[in-house]
mmCIF file of C-alpha atoms in Angstrom:
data_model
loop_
_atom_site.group_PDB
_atom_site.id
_atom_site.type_symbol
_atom_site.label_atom_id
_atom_site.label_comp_id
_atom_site.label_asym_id
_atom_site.label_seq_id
_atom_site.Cartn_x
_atom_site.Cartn_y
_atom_site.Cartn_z
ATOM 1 C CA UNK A 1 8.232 -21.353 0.077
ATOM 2 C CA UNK A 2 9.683 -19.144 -2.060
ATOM 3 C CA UNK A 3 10.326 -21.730 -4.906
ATOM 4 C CA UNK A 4 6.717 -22.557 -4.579
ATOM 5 C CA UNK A 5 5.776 -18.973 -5.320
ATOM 6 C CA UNK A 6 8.283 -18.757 -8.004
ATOM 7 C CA UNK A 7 7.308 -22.496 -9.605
ATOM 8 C CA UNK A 8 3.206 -20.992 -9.570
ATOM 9 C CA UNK A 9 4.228 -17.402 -10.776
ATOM 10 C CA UNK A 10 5.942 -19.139 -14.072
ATOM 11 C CA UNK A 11 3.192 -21.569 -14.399
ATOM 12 C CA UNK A 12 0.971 -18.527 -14.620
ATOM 13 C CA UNK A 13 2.620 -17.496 -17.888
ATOM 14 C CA UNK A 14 1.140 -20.522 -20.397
ATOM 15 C CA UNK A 15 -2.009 -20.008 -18.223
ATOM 16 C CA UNK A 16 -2.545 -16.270 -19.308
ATOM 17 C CA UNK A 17 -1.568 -17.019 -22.722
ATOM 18 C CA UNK A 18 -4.078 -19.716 -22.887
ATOM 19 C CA UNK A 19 -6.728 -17.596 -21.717
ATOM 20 C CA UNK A 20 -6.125 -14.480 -23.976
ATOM 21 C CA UNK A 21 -5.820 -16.755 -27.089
ATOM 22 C CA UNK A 22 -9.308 -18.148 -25.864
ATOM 23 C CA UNK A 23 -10.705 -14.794 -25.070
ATOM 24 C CA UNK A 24 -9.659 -13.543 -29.008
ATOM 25 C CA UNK A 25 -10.806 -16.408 -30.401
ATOM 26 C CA UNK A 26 -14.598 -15.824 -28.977
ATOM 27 C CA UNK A 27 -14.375 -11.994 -29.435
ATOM 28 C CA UNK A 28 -13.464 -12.842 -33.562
ATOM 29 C CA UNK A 29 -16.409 -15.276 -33.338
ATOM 30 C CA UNK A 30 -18.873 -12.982 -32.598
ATOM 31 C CA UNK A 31 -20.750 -11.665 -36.006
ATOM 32 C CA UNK A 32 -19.677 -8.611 -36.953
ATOM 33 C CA UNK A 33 -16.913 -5.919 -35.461
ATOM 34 C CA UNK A 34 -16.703 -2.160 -34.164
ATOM 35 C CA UNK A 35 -17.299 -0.676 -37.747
ATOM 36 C CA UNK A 36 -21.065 -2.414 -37.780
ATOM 37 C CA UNK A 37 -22.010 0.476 -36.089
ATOM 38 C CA UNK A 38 -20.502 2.483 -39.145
ATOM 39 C CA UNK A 39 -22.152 0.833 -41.552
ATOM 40 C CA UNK A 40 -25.439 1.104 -40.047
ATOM 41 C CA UNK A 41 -25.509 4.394 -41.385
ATOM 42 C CA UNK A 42 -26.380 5.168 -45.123
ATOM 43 C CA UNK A 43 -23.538 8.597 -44.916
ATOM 44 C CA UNK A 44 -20.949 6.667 -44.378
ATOM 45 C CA UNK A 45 -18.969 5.825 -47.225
ATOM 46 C CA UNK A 46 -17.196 2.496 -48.363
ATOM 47 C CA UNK A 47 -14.094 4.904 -48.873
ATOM 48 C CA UNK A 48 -14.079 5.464 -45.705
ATOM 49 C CA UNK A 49 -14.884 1.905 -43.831
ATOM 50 C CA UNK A 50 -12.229 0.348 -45.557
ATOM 51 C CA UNK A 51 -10.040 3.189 -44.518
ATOM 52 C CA UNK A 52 -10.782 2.570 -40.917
ATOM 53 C CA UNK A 53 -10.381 -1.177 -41.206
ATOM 54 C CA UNK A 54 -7.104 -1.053 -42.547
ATOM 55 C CA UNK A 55 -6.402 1.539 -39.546
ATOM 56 C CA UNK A 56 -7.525 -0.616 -37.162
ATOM 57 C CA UNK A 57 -5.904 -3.637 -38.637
ATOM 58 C CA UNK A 58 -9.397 -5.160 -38.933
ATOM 59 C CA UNK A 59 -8.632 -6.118 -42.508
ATOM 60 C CA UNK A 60 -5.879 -8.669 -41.596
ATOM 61 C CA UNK A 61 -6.218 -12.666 -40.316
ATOM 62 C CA UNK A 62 -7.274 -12.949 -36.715
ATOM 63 C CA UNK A 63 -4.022 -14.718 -35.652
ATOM 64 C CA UNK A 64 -1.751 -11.923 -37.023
ATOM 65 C CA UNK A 65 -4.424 -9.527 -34.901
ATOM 66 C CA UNK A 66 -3.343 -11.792 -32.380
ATOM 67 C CA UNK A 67 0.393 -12.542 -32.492
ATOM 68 C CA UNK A 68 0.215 -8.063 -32.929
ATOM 69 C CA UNK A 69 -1.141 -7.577 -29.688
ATOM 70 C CA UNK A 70 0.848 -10.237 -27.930
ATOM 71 C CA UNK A 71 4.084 -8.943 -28.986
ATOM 72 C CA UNK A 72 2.778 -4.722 -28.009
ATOM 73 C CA UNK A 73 1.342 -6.380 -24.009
ATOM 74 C CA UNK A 74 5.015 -7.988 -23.814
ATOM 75 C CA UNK A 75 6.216 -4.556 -24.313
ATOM 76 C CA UNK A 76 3.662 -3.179 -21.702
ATOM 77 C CA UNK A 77 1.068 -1.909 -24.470
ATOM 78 C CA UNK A 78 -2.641 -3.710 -24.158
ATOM 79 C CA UNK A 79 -3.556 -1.755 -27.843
ATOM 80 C CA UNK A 80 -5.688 1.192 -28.918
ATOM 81 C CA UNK A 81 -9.417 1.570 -28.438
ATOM 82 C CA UNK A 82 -11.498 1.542 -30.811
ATOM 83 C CA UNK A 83 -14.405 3.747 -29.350
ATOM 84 C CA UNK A 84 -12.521 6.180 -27.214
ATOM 85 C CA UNK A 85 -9.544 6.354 -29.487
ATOM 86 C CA UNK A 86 -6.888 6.540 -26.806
ATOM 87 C CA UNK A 87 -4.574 3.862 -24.749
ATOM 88 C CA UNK A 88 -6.367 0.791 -23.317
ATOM 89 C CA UNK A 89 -3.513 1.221 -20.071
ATOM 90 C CA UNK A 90 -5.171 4.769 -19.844
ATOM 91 C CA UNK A 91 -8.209 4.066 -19.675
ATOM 92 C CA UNK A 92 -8.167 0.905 -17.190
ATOM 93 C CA UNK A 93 -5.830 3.185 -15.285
ATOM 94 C CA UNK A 94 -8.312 6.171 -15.328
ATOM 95 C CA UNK A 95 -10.965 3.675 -13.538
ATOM 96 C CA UNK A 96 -9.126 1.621 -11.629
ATOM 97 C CA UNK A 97 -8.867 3.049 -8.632
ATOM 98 C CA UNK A 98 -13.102 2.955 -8.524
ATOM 99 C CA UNK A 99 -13.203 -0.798 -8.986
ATOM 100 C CA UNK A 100 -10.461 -1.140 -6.103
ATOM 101 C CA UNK A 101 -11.988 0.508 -3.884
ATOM 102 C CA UNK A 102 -15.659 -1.479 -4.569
ATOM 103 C CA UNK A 103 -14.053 -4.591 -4.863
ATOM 104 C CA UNK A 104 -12.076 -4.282 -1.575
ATOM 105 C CA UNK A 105 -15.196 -2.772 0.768
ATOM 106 C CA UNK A 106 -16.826 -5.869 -0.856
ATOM 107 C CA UNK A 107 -14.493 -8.163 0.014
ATOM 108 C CA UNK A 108 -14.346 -7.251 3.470
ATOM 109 C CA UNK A 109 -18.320 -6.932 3.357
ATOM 110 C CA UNK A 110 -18.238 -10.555 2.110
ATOM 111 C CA UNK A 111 -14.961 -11.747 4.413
ATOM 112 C CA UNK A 112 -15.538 -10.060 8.195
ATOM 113 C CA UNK A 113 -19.289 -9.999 8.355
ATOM 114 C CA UNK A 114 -19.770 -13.874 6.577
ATOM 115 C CA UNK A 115 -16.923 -15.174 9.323
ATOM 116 C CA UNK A 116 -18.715 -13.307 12.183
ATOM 117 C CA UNK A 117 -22.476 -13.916 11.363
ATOM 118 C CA UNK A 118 -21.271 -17.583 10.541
ATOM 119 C CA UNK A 119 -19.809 -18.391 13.942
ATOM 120 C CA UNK A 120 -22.921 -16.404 15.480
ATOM 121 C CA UNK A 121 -25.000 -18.958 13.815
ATOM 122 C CA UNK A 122 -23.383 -22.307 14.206
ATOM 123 C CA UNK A 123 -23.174 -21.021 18.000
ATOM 124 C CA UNK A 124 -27.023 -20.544 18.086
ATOM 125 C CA UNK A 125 -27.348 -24.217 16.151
ATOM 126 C CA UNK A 126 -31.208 -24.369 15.971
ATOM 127 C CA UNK A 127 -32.185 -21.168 17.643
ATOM 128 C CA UNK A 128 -34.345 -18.935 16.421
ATOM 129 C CA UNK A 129 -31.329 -16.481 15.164
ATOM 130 C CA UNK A 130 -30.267 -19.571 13.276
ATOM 131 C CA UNK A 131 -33.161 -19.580 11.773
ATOM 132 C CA UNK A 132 -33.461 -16.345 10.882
ATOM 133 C CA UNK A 133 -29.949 -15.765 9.269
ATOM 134 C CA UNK A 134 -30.844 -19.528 7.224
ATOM 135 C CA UNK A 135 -33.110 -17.734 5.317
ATOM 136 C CA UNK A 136 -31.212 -14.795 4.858
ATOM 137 C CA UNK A 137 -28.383 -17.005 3.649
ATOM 138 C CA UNK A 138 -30.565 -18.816 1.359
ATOM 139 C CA UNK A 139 -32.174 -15.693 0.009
ATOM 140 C CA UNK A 140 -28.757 -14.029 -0.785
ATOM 141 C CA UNK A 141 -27.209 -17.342 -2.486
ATOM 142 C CA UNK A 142 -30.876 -17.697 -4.185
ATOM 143 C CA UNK A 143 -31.537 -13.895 -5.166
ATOM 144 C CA UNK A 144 -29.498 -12.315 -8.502
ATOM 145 C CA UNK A 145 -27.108 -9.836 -7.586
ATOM 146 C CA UNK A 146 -28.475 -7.689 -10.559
ATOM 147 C CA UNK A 147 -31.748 -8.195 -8.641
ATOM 148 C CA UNK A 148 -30.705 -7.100 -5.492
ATOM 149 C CA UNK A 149 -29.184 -3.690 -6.820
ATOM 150 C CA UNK A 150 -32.062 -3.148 -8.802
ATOM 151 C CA UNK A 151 -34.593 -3.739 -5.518
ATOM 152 C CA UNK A 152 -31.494 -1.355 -3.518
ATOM 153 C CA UNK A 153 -31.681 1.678 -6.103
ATOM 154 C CA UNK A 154 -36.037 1.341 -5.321
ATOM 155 C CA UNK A 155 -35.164 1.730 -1.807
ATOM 156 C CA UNK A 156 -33.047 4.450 -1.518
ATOM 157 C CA UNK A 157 -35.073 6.146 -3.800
ATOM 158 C CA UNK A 158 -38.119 5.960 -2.290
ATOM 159 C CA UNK A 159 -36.403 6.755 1.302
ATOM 160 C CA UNK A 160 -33.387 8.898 -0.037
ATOM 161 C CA UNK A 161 -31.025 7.415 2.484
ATOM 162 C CA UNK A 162 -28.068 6.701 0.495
ATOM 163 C CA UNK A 163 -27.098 8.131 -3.026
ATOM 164 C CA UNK A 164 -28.329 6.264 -6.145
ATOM 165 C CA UNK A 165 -25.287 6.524 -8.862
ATOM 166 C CA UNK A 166 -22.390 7.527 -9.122
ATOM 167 C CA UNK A 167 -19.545 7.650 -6.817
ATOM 168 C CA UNK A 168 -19.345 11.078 -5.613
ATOM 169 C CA UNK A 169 -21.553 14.329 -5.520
ATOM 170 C CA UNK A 170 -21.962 17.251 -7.934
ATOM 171 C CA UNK A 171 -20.448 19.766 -5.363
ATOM 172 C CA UNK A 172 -17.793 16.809 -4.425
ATOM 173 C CA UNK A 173 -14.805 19.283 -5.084
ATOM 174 C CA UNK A 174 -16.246 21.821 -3.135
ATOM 175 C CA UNK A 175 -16.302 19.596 -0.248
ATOM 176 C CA UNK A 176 -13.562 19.255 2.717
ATOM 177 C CA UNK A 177 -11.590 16.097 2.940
ATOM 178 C CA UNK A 178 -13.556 14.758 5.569
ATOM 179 C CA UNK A 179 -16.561 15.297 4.222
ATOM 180 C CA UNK A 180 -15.170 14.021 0.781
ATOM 181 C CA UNK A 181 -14.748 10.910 2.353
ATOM 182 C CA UNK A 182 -18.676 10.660 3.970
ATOM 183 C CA UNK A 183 -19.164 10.921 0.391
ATOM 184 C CA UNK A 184 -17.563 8.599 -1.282
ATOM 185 C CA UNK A 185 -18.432 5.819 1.288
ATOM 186 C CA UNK A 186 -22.423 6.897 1.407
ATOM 187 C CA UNK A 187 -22.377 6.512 -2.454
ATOM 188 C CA UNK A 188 -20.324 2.979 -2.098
ATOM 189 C CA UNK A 189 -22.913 1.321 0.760
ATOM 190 C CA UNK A 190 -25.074 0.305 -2.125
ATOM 191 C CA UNK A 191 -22.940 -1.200 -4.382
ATOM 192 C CA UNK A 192 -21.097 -2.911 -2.065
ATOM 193 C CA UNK A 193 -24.061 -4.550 -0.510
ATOM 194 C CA UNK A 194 -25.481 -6.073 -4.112
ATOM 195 C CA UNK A 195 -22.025 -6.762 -5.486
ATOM 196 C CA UNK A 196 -21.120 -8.749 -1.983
ATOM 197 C CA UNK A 197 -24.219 -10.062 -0.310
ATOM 198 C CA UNK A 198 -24.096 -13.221 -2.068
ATOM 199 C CA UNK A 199 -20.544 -14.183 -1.528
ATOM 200 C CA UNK A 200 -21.454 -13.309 2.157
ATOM 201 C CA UNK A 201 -24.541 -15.728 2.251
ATOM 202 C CA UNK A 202 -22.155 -18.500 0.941
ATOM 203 C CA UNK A 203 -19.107 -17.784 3.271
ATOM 204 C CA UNK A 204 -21.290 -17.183 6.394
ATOM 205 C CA UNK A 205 -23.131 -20.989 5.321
ATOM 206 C CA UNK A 206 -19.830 -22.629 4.449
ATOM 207 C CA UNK A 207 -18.635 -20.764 7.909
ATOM 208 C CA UNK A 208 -21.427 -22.286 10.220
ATOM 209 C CA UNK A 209 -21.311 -25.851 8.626
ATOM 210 C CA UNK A 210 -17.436 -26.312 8.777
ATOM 211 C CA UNK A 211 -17.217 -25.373 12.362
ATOM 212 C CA UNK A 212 -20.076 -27.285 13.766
ATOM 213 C CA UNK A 213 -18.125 -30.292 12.037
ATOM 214 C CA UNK A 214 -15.220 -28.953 14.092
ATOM 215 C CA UNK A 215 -17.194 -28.545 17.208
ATOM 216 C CA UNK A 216 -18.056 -32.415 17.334
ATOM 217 C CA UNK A 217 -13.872 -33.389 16.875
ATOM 218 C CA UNK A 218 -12.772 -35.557 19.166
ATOM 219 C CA UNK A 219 -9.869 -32.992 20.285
ATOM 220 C CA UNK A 220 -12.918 -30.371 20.939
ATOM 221 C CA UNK A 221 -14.274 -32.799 23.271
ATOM 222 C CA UNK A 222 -11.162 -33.386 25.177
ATOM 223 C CA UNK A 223 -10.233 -29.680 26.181
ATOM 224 C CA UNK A 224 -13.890 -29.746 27.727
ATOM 225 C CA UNK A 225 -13.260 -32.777 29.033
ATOM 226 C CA UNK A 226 -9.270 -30.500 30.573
ATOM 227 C CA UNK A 227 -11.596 -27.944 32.171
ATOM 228 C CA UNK A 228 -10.735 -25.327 29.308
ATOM 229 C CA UNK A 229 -13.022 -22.589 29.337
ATOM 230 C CA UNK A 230 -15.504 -22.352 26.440
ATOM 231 C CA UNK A 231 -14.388 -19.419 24.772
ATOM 232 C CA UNK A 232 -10.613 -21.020 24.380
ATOM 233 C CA UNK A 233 -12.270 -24.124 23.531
ATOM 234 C CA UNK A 234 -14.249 -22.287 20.412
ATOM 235 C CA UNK A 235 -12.367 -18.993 19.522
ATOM 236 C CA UNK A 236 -8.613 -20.716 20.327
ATOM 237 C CA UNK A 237 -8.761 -24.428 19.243
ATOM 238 C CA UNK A 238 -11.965 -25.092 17.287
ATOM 239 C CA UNK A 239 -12.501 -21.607 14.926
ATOM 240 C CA UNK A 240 -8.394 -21.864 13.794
ATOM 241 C CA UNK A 241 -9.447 -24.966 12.447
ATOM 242 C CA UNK A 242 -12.380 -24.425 10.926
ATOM 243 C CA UNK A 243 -11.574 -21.430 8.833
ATOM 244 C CA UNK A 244 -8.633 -23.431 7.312
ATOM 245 C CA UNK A 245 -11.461 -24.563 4.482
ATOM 246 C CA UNK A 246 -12.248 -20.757 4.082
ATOM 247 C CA UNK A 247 -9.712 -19.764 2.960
ATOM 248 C CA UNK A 248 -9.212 -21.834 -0.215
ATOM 249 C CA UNK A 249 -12.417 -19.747 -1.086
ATOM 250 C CA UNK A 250 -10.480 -16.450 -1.516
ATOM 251 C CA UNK A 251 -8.621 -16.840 -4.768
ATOM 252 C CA UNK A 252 -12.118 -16.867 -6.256
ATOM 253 C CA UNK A 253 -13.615 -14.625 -4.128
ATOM 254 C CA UNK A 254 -11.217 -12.017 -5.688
ATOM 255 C CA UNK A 255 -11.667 -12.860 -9.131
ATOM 256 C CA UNK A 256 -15.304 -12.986 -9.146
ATOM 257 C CA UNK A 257 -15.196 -9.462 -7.694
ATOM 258 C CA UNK A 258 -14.452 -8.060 -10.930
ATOM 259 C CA UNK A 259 -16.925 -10.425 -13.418
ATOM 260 C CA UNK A 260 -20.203 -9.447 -10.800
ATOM 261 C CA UNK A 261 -18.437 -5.454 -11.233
ATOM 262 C CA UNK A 262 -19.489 -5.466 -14.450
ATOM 263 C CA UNK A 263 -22.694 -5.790 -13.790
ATOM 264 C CA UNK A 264 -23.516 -3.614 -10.664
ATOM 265 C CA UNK A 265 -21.174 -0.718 -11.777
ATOM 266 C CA UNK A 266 -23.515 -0.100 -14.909
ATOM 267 C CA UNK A 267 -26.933 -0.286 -12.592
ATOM 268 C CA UNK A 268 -25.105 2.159 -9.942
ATOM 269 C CA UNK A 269 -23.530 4.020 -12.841
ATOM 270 C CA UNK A 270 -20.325 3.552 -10.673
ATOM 271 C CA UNK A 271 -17.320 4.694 -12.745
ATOM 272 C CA UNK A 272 -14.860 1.494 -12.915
ATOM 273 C CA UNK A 273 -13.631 -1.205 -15.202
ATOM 274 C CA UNK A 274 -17.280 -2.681 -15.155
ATOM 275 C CA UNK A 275 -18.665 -0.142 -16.939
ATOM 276 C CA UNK A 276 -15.644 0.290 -19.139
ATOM 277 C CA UNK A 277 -15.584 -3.635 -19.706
ATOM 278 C CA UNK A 278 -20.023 -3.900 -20.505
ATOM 279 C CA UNK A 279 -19.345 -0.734 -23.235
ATOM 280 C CA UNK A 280 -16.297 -2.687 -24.654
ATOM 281 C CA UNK A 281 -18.316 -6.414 -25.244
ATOM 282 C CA UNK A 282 -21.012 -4.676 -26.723
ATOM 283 C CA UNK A 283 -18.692 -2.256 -29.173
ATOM 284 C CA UNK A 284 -16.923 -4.906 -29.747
ATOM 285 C CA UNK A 285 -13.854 -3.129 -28.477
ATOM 286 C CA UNK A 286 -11.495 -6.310 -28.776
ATOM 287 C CA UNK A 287 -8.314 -4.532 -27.111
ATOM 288 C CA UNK A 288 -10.095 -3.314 -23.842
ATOM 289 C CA UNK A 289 -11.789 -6.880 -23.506
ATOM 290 C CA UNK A 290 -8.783 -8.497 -24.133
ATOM 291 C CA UNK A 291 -7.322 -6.640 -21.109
ATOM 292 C CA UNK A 292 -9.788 -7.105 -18.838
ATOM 293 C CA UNK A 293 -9.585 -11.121 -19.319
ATOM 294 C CA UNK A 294 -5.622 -10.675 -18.915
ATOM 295 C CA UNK A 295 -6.447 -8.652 -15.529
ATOM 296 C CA UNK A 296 -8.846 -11.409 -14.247
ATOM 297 C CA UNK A 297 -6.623 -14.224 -14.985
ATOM 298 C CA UNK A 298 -3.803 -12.608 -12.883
ATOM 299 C CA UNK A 299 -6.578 -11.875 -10.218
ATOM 300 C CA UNK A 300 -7.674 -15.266 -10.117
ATOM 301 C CA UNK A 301 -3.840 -16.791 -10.327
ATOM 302 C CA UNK A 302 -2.359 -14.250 -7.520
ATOM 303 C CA UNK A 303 -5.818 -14.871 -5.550
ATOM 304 C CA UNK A 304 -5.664 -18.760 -5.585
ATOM 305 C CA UNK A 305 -1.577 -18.217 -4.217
ATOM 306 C CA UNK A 306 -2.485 -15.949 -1.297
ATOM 307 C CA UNK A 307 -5.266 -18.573 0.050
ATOM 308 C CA UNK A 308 -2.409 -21.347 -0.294
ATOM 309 C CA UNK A 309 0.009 -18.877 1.771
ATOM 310 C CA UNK A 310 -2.350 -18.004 3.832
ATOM 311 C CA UNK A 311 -3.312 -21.581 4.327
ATOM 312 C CA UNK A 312 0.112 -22.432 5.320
ATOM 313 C CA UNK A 313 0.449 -19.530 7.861
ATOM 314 C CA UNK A 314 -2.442 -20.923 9.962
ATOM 315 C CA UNK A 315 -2.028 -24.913 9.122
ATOM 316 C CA UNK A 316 1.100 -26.117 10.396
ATOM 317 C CA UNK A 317 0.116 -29.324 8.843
ATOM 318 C CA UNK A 318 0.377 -28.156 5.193
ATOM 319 C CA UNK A 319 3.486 -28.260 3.676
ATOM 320 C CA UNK A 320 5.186 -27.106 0.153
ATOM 321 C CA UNK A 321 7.150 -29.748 -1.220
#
């Protein structure tokens, strides 16, 4: 097992350098850089846009810009920003936190209540709860997450049940530390619904198909046939190996956490790499972007690994060679 890990972990390395060089090559494609905006206005002087460009190394081929920032992230620097004119490591740092703590309430949104509602509804085959959660399914895999917030922020502000932005109060620091926390997660329950609803709809679908294909295994059918009760029959023997298929879901599951971020953190005006990531693409901040594809990659690598260790842990039958 461990060689495994350690075989995949080096593997990741050409993988993430792939995937930056990519990344650079699309950002340099784009028309145009960060001193557009510069140049846009009629005070500015030539003077002074050529100063910046030699500054911000702008004036030199896009592979040096390149093979620069490769050599500074194998020393542990992702570059300078453009816009805010500080450390990209700062400022990921400064907003990380936010987009862990949406991205794990929505995975566990996504994960517990997709598993749960799933077995519910493969249990109910046909019923009229079956039913009813189909369409919900379908309407969460159909419906745009961007969609969903946007229909979310028109609720709760025409009922004022849950906070619309941000991701704490004006008087937050005022507050004690239990009511600090009512805050935070009363300003998270919206978010966390439009960034995860959809990934639920698919897990709880993929949940209710793969174990009504378990339910009709011949094995099923012959610890009936023992006298096993039904519950062992379903929650012992049948649901282990159903969610086996699950779980080679989760590498992506945690990867496309941060791409649909992006999006719902700027309609809840939540304060995490989303935002910081939109405000980058369309500054053309190269260094932050850069970063952000780096941190994906490794999401999506280190995502993909758990669900095969995971996958090993509760199927004796796979093995690492």
């Amino acid at each position: 097992m461990l060689k495994y890990i350690a075989r995949r972990l080096v593997i990741m390395i050409p993988e993430l350098l792939i995937i930056s060089f990519l990344v650079f090559i699309i950002m340099q494609a784009a028309p145009g850089n960060f001193l557009d905006m510069y140049r846009l206005d009629p005070s500015v002087s030539q003077q002074f846009l050529e100063k910046m460009e030699k500054e911000l190394g702008l004036d030199r081929p896009w592979i040096v810009q390149y093979g620069i920032w490769l050599k500074n992230v194998l020393k542990g620097d992702f570059g300078y920003s453009f816009y805010y004119r500080r450390p990209v490591s700062t400022l990921i740092w400064e907003r990380v936190f936010a987009t862990v703590i949406l991205s794990v309430s929505s995975l566990a949104f996504q994960w517990v209540l997709g598993i749960i509602v799933g077995v519910f509804s493969a249990l109910k085959k046909y019923s009229i709860w079956d039913k009813i959660l189909t369409v919900v399914a379908f309407s969460g895999i159909a419906l745009p997450g961007f969609f969903l917030a946007i229909l979310l922020l028109f609720v709760a502000a025409k009922t004022g049940w849950f906070p619309i932005a941000g991701m704490v109060s004006v008087n937050h620091n005022d507050m004690t530390t239990w009511e600090r926390f009512k805050d935070i997660a009363s300003h998270l329950v919206l978010p966390t619904i439009a960034l995860g609803f959809g990934g639920f709809a698919s897990l709880m679908r993929y949940m209710r198909g793969s174990l009504l294909d378990v339910l009709n295994e011949d094995y099923v059918e012959f610890a009936r046939a023992k006298g096993m009760p039904e519950r062992v029959v379903i929650y012992k023997h049948a649901l282990r190996n159903a969610i086996n298929p699950m779980i080679t879901f989760l590498g992506f599951s945690i990867s496309n956490v941060l791409g649909g971020a992006v999006i719902i953190e700027n309609i809840f005006a939540w304060p995490g790499m989303g935002r910081l990531i939109y405000q980058a693409l369309l500054q053309q901040d190269i260094y932050i972007v850069m970063a952000s594809a780096v941190i994906s990659a490794i999401m999506l690598v280190v995502g993909n690994l758990i669900a095969d260790i995971l996958l090993a842990a509760v199927d004796p039958r796979v093995r690492f060679e």
